[in-house]
Amino acid sequence: MDLGISGKRAVVIGGSQGLGLAVCERLAAEGVNLLLFARDSKKLDEACGQLRSAHGVQVDACAGDITRAEDIDRVAAQAAGNGGVHILVLNTPRPPSPMRDFLQENEDARWEQAYQQQLHGALLVLRKLVPLVAESGWGRVVAITSASIKQPMPRHALSTIFRAGVQAALKHLAMELAPRGVTVNAVAPATVITPTFSTFHNLEARIQSVPMKRVGQPEELSATVAFLASAHAGFITGETIQLDGGQTLALC
Ligand SMILES: NC(=O)c1ccc[n+]([C@@H]2O[C@H](COP(=O)([O-])OP(=O)(O)OC[C@H]3O[C@@H](n4cnc5c(N)ncnc54)[C@H](OP(=O)(O)O)[C@@H]3O)[C@@H](O)[C@H]2O)c1
């Protein structure tokens, strides 16, 4: 199926590895031009080279930290200089590792890091880049969050608490942008295999807790993000698609 987004311009936050890179691959395969944002320039250069040679689209990078307003201003300026943004993919960093129970989270630095990366950084991206998406008169905002926003999971407090704020921000934006041709949605994964995820010591136990008894593949996540970013998903907004092999037990 042609997703109808060839020639559009996307900014992918956290696009240099894992789920973000899988999304870049999928969008580039659809003919979308990309601007990747992450901290490590070397990893960004490798990802850009790989995407350009495989798909022949325009791929640029901006090195920066999601928690720094000046870095988000820079990526916004670069995107504006490239002609604007049609698709924004918000992929925040992972929460501090290892994950712990709420009452064992007694280090202020871990709370601060989780707040900065999950919520403060996400709000900076939404506040500074969504206006560019809205300017183009057609747009898609897709956030990669976590299945825990619908059904909190053990040891995920540092993820769930701040992502709930992101979810609220997405709902506000969905309402405000609906009349302007911009949709705002989220994909909420659990147990999707990435290089980082595969290092978790309890991986086998986690797989056994998935009704499908397997991990999800990054390509399954990126296909869902690409659908929400596509021309076909124009009447879907304010939604979250769980991508977790049936782990979320909430009714809706
Ligand atoms: N896989 C799953 O099943 C699952 C489940 C629930 C939630 N998630 C969430 O999905 C997201 C992506 O997961 P992943 O496994 O793909 O993560 P990952 O492999 O750690 O990749 C994270 C990406 O974000 C960039 N990044 C990290 N810290 C950053 C910062 N401070 N500023 C800017 N960019 C930063 C990284 O590049 P640099 O390090 O170079 O900056 C990289 O490009 C995470 O939020 C994770 O918690 C995943």
Short mmCIF file of C-alpha atoms and ligand atoms in Angstrom, two decimals:
data_model
loop_
_atom_site.label_atom_id
_atom_site.label_comp_id
_atom_site.label_asym_id
_atom_site.label_seq_id
_atom_site.Cartn_x
_atom_site.Cartn_y
_atom_site.Cartn_z
CA MET A 1 0.00 0.00 0.00
CA ASP A 2 1.32 3.43 -0.92
CA LEU A 3 1.19 5.47 2.28
CA GLY A 4 0.91 8.74 0.35
CA ILE A 5 3.77 10.50 2.17
CA SER A 6 6.55 10.40 -0.42
CA GLY A 7 8.36 13.76 -0.50
CA LYS A 8 7.15 14.79 2.97
CA ARG A 9 9.69 15.94 5.59
CA ALA A 10 9.99 14.24 9.00
CA VAL A 11 11.93 15.00 12.15
CA VAL A 12 12.68 11.89 14.21
CA ILE A 13 13.82 12.50 17.79
CA GLY A 14 16.06 9.68 19.06
CA GLY A 15 16.40 8.49 15.46
CA SER A 16 19.94 7.11 15.54
CA GLN A 17 19.28 3.62 16.98
CA GLY A 18 16.67 1.16 18.20
CA LEU A 19 13.01 1.99 17.62
CA GLY A 20 13.76 5.50 16.34
CA LEU A 21 16.12 4.17 13.67
CA ALA A 22 13.56 1.53 12.66
CA VAL A 23 11.03 4.34 12.16
CA CYS A 24 13.57 6.25 10.04
CA GLU A 25 14.10 3.14 7.87
CA ARG A 26 10.35 2.73 7.33
CA LEU A 27 9.70 6.39 6.55
CA ALA A 28 12.72 6.59 4.22
CA ALA A 29 11.43 3.51 2.38
CA GLU A 30 8.23 5.52 1.79
CA GLY A 31 10.25 8.36 0.24
CA VAL A 32 10.12 10.65 3.30
CA ASN A 33 13.06 13.06 3.78
CA LEU A 34 14.48 12.93 7.28
CA LEU A 35 16.11 15.03 9.97
CA LEU A 36 17.43 12.86 12.81
CA PHE A 37 18.07 14.22 16.31
CA ALA A 38 20.14 12.44 19.01
CA ARG A 39 23.28 13.16 21.08
CA ASP A 40 26.08 11.09 19.51
CA SER A 41 27.23 12.59 16.16
CA LYS A 42 29.13 9.47 15.15
CA LYS A 43 26.05 7.26 15.52
CA LEU A 44 24.00 9.89 13.70
CA ASP A 45 26.46 9.99 10.78
CA GLU A 46 26.37 6.21 10.46
CA ALA A 47 22.58 6.12 10.52
CA CYS A 48 22.32 8.96 7.97
CA GLY A 49 24.79 7.28 5.59
CA GLN A 50 22.94 3.97 5.83
CA LEU A 51 19.52 5.60 5.21
CA ARG A 52 20.75 7.70 2.27
CA SER A 53 22.41 4.81 0.48
CA ALA A 54 19.48 2.42 1.04
CA HIS A 55 16.65 4.80 0.12
CA GLY A 56 18.07 7.80 -1.80
CA VAL A 57 16.10 10.34 0.25
CA GLN A 58 17.50 13.52 1.84
CA VAL A 59 18.75 12.68 5.34
CA ASP A 60 20.19 15.30 7.70
CA ALA A 61 21.19 15.14 11.33
CA CYS A 62 21.27 17.50 14.28
CA ALA A 63 23.28 16.45 17.33
CA GLY A 64 21.78 17.55 20.63
CA ASP A 65 20.23 16.61 23.94
CA ILE A 66 16.44 16.49 24.31
CA THR A 67 16.69 18.07 27.77
CA ARG A 68 18.40 21.26 26.50
CA ALA A 69 16.10 23.97 25.17
CA GLU A 70 18.88 25.46 23.03
CA ASP A 71 19.41 22.11 21.30
CA ILE A 72 15.71 21.78 20.53
CA ASP A 73 15.75 25.37 19.21
CA ARG A 74 18.63 24.34 16.91
CA VAL A 75 16.82 21.31 15.50
CA ALA A 76 13.69 23.43 14.99
CA ALA A 77 15.72 26.08 13.14
CA GLN A 78 17.38 23.42 10.98
CA ALA A 79 13.99 21.87 10.16
CA ALA A 80 12.57 25.29 9.25
CA GLY A 81 15.64 25.93 7.05
CA ASN A 82 14.98 22.62 5.25
CA GLY A 83 11.49 23.85 4.32
CA GLY A 84 9.48 22.82 7.39
CA VAL A 85 8.14 19.65 9.00
CA HIS A 86 5.16 17.48 8.02
CA ILE A 87 5.81 14.53 10.35
CA LEU A 88 7.21 14.72 13.88
CA VAL A 89 8.17 11.48 15.62
CA LEU A 90 8.75 11.99 19.36
CA ASN A 91 10.85 9.12 20.70
CA THR A 92 12.13 9.96 24.17
CA PRO A 93 15.19 8.34 25.82
CA ARG A 94 14.77 5.25 27.97
CA PRO A 95 14.17 5.86 31.70
CA PRO A 96 17.10 5.32 34.13
CA SER A 97 18.23 1.71 34.38
CA PRO A 98 17.77 -0.61 36.21
CA MET A 99 14.04 -0.12 36.76
CA ARG A 100 12.96 -0.28 40.44
CA ASP A 101 9.83 -0.31 42.58
CA PHE A 102 8.43 3.13 43.44
CA LEU A 103 9.48 3.02 47.10
CA GLN A 104 12.99 1.90 46.12
CA GLU A 105 13.37 4.92 43.88
CA ASN A 106 15.01 7.03 46.58
CA GLU A 107 17.73 8.77 44.55
CA ASP A 108 16.74 12.32 43.66
CA ALA A 109 19.10 12.25 40.69
CA ARG A 110 17.17 9.38 39.07
CA TRP A 111 13.84 11.22 39.51
CA GLU A 112 15.38 14.36 38.02
CA GLN A 113 16.88 12.45 35.07
CA ALA A 114 13.57 10.70 34.35
CA TYR A 115 11.65 13.98 34.59
CA GLN A 116 14.13 15.80 32.35
CA GLN A 117 14.25 13.13 29.66
CA GLN A 118 10.71 11.79 29.66
CA LEU A 119 8.58 14.88 30.34
CA HIS A 120 10.57 18.11 30.20
CA GLY A 121 12.36 17.06 26.99
CA ALA A 122 9.15 15.78 25.41
CA LEU A 123 7.40 19.09 26.16
CA LEU A 124 10.31 21.07 24.70
CA VAL A 125 10.05 19.04 21.48
CA LEU A 126 6.27 19.41 21.29
CA ARG A 127 6.31 23.13 22.10
CA LYS A 128 9.08 24.03 19.66
CA LEU A 129 8.49 21.65 16.74
CA VAL A 130 4.71 21.19 16.59
CA PRO A 131 4.18 24.84 15.50
CA LEU A 132 6.28 24.03 12.41
CA VAL A 133 4.09 20.99 11.69
CA ALA A 134 0.95 23.10 12.09
CA GLU A 135 2.34 25.72 9.67
CA SER A 136 2.42 23.27 6.79
CA GLY A 137 -1.39 22.79 6.83
CA TRP A 138 -1.02 18.96 6.83
CA GLY A 139 0.74 17.13 9.54
CA ARG A 140 1.26 14.12 11.72
CA VAL A 141 2.68 13.93 15.23
CA VAL A 142 3.40 10.41 16.44
CA ALA A 143 4.89 9.71 19.88
CA ILE A 144 6.49 6.44 20.95
CA THR A 145 5.50 6.07 24.60
CA SER A 146 5.05 2.82 26.57
CA ALA A 147 2.32 0.24 27.16
CA SER A 148 2.61 1.17 30.85
CA ILE A 149 0.64 4.37 30.27
CA LYS A 150 -2.58 2.27 30.07
CA GLN A 151 -1.64 -0.41 32.56
CA PRO A 152 1.18 0.47 34.94
CA MET A 153 3.78 -2.29 35.17
CA PRO A 154 5.92 -3.28 38.18
CA ARG A 155 9.17 -1.26 38.47
CA HIS A 156 8.09 1.24 35.81
CA ALA A 157 7.27 4.24 38.05
CA LEU A 158 9.98 6.44 36.52
CA SER A 159 8.54 5.77 33.10
CA THR A 160 4.79 5.73 33.77
CA ILE A 161 4.54 8.84 35.96
CA PHE A 162 6.21 11.17 33.47
CA ARG A 163 4.78 9.53 30.35
CA ALA A 164 1.30 10.15 31.77
CA GLY A 165 2.13 13.86 31.46
CA VAL A 166 3.23 13.35 27.86
CA GLN A 167 -0.03 11.53 27.17
CA ALA A 168 -1.97 14.51 28.53
CA ALA A 169 0.03 16.90 26.34
CA LEU A 170 -0.72 14.76 23.27
CA LYS A 171 -4.46 14.87 24.02
CA HIS A 172 -4.39 18.66 24.33
CA LEU A 173 -2.52 18.99 21.06
CA ALA A 174 -4.86 16.56 19.31
CA MET A 175 -7.84 18.76 20.28
CA GLU A 176 -6.12 22.00 19.34
CA LEU A 177 -4.71 20.82 16.03
CA ALA A 178 -7.65 18.79 14.70
CA PRO A 179 -9.15 21.77 12.82
CA ARG A 180 -5.74 22.47 11.23
CA GLY A 181 -5.24 19.14 9.44
CA VAL A 182 -2.73 17.82 11.97
CA THR A 183 -3.26 14.53 13.81
CA VAL A 184 -1.56 13.61 17.09
CA ASN A 185 -1.29 9.96 18.13
CA ALA A 186 0.90 7.56 20.09
CA VAL A 187 2.21 4.03 19.76
CA ALA A 188 2.69 2.34 23.15
CA PRO A 189 5.13 -0.59 23.01
CA ALA A 190 6.16 -3.31 25.42
CA THR A 191 8.69 -6.10 24.81
CA VAL A 192 9.78 -4.91 21.37
CA ILE A 193 13.32 -6.15 20.84
CA THR A 194 16.06 -3.55 20.34
CA PRO A 195 19.81 -3.72 21.01
CA THR A 196 19.22 -2.13 24.44
CA PHE A 197 16.20 -4.27 25.28
CA SER A 198 18.02 -7.51 24.41
CA THR A 199 20.54 -6.83 27.21
CA PHE A 200 17.84 -7.06 29.95
CA HIS A 201 18.70 -9.93 32.28
CA ASN A 202 15.08 -11.06 32.75
CA LEU A 203 14.27 -11.17 29.02
CA GLU A 204 13.04 -14.78 28.98
CA ALA A 205 10.66 -14.16 31.92
CA ARG A 206 9.35 -11.06 30.16
CA ILE A 207 8.68 -13.04 26.98
CA GLN A 208 6.71 -15.62 28.98
CA SER A 209 4.46 -12.83 30.32
CA VAL A 210 3.48 -11.85 26.75
CA PRO A 211 0.29 -13.64 25.63
CA MET A 212 1.88 -14.14 22.18
CA LYS A 213 4.99 -15.69 23.83
CA ARG A 214 7.37 -13.72 21.68
CA VAL A 215 9.01 -10.32 21.44
CA GLY A 216 7.77 -7.69 19.04
CA GLN A 217 10.01 -6.67 16.16
CA PRO A 218 11.06 -3.04 15.58
CA GLU A 219 9.58 -3.35 12.07
CA GLU A 220 6.16 -4.05 13.63
CA LEU A 221 6.44 -0.82 15.60
CA SER A 222 7.77 1.21 12.67
CA ALA A 223 4.96 -0.01 10.38
CA THR A 224 2.41 1.22 12.96
CA VAL A 225 4.11 4.60 13.27
CA ALA A 226 4.27 4.88 9.47
CA PHE A 227 0.55 4.08 9.19
CA LEU A 228 -0.32 6.80 11.73
CA ALA A 229 1.94 9.17 9.78
CA SER A 230 0.33 8.23 6.48
CA ALA A 231 -2.30 9.85 4.30
CA HIS A 232 -4.66 6.97 5.22
CA ALA A 233 -4.81 7.83 8.93
CA GLY A 234 -6.19 11.35 8.51
CA PHE A 235 -9.34 10.78 10.63
CA ILE A 236 -7.50 9.23 13.60
CA THR A 237 -6.35 11.63 16.28
CA GLY A 238 -5.84 11.58 20.06
CA GLU A 239 -5.42 7.79 19.91
CA THR A 240 -2.88 5.39 21.36
CA ILE A 241 -2.17 2.02 19.75
CA GLN A 242 -0.82 -0.60 22.18
CA LEU A 243 1.93 -2.67 20.52
CA ASP A 244 2.57 -5.34 23.12
CA GLY A 245 1.46 -8.80 21.95
CA GLY A 246 -1.67 -8.56 24.13
CA GLN A 247 -0.01 -7.64 27.45
CA THR A 248 -2.26 -4.68 28.27
CA LEU A 249 -5.35 -5.93 30.07
CA ALA A 250 -7.21 -2.60 30.26
CA LEU A 251 -10.71 -2.62 28.71
CA CYS A 252 -10.02 0.31 26.42
N1 LIG B 1 11.37 -1.63 23.30
C1 LIG B 1 10.27 -1.66 24.02
O1 LIG B 1 9.56 -2.66 24.12
C2 LIG B 1 9.82 -0.42 24.75
C3 LIG B 1 8.81 -0.54 25.71
C4 LIG B 1 8.36 0.60 26.36
C5 LIG B 1 8.91 1.82 26.06
N2 LIG B 1 9.91 1.89 25.15
C6 LIG B 1 10.49 3.22 24.91
O2 LIG B 1 10.78 3.45 23.54
C7 LIG B 1 11.84 4.42 23.48
C8 LIG B 1 12.93 3.93 22.52
O3 LIG B 1 13.50 2.73 23.02
P1 LIG B 1 14.85 2.12 22.37
O4 LIG B 1 15.07 0.79 22.98
O5 LIG B 1 14.78 2.25 20.89
O6 LIG B 1 15.93 3.14 22.96
P2 LIG B 1 17.48 3.25 22.60
O7 LIG B 1 17.94 2.10 21.79
O8 LIG B 1 18.15 3.55 23.90
O9 LIG B 1 17.55 4.55 21.63
C9 LIG B 1 17.26 5.82 22.14
C10 LIG B 1 17.52 6.88 21.07
O10 LIG B 1 17.38 8.15 21.70
C11 LIG B 1 18.64 8.85 21.67
N3 LIG B 1 18.78 9.54 22.96
C12 LIG B 1 19.03 8.97 24.17
N4 LIG B 1 19.13 9.94 25.10
C13 LIG B 1 18.94 11.12 24.46
C14 LIG B 1 18.94 12.49 24.89
N5 LIG B 1 19.14 12.84 26.16
N6 LIG B 1 18.72 13.45 23.96
C15 LIG B 1 18.51 13.12 22.65
N7 LIG B 1 18.49 11.86 22.19
C16 LIG B 1 18.71 10.87 23.09
C17 LIG B 1 19.68 7.78 21.44
O11 LIG B 1 20.88 8.28 20.82
P3 LIG B 1 22.05 8.96 21.72
O12 LIG B 1 22.32 8.01 22.85
O13 LIG B 1 23.20 9.14 20.79
O14 LIG B 1 21.50 10.27 22.19
C18 LIG B 1 18.92 6.85 20.50
O15 LIG B 1 18.90 7.38 19.20
C19 LIG B 1 12.32 4.64 24.92
O16 LIG B 1 11.68 5.75 25.48
C20 LIG B 1 11.84 3.38 25.62
O17 LIG B 1 11.70 3.53 27.02
C21 LIG B 1 10.37 0.82 24.49
#
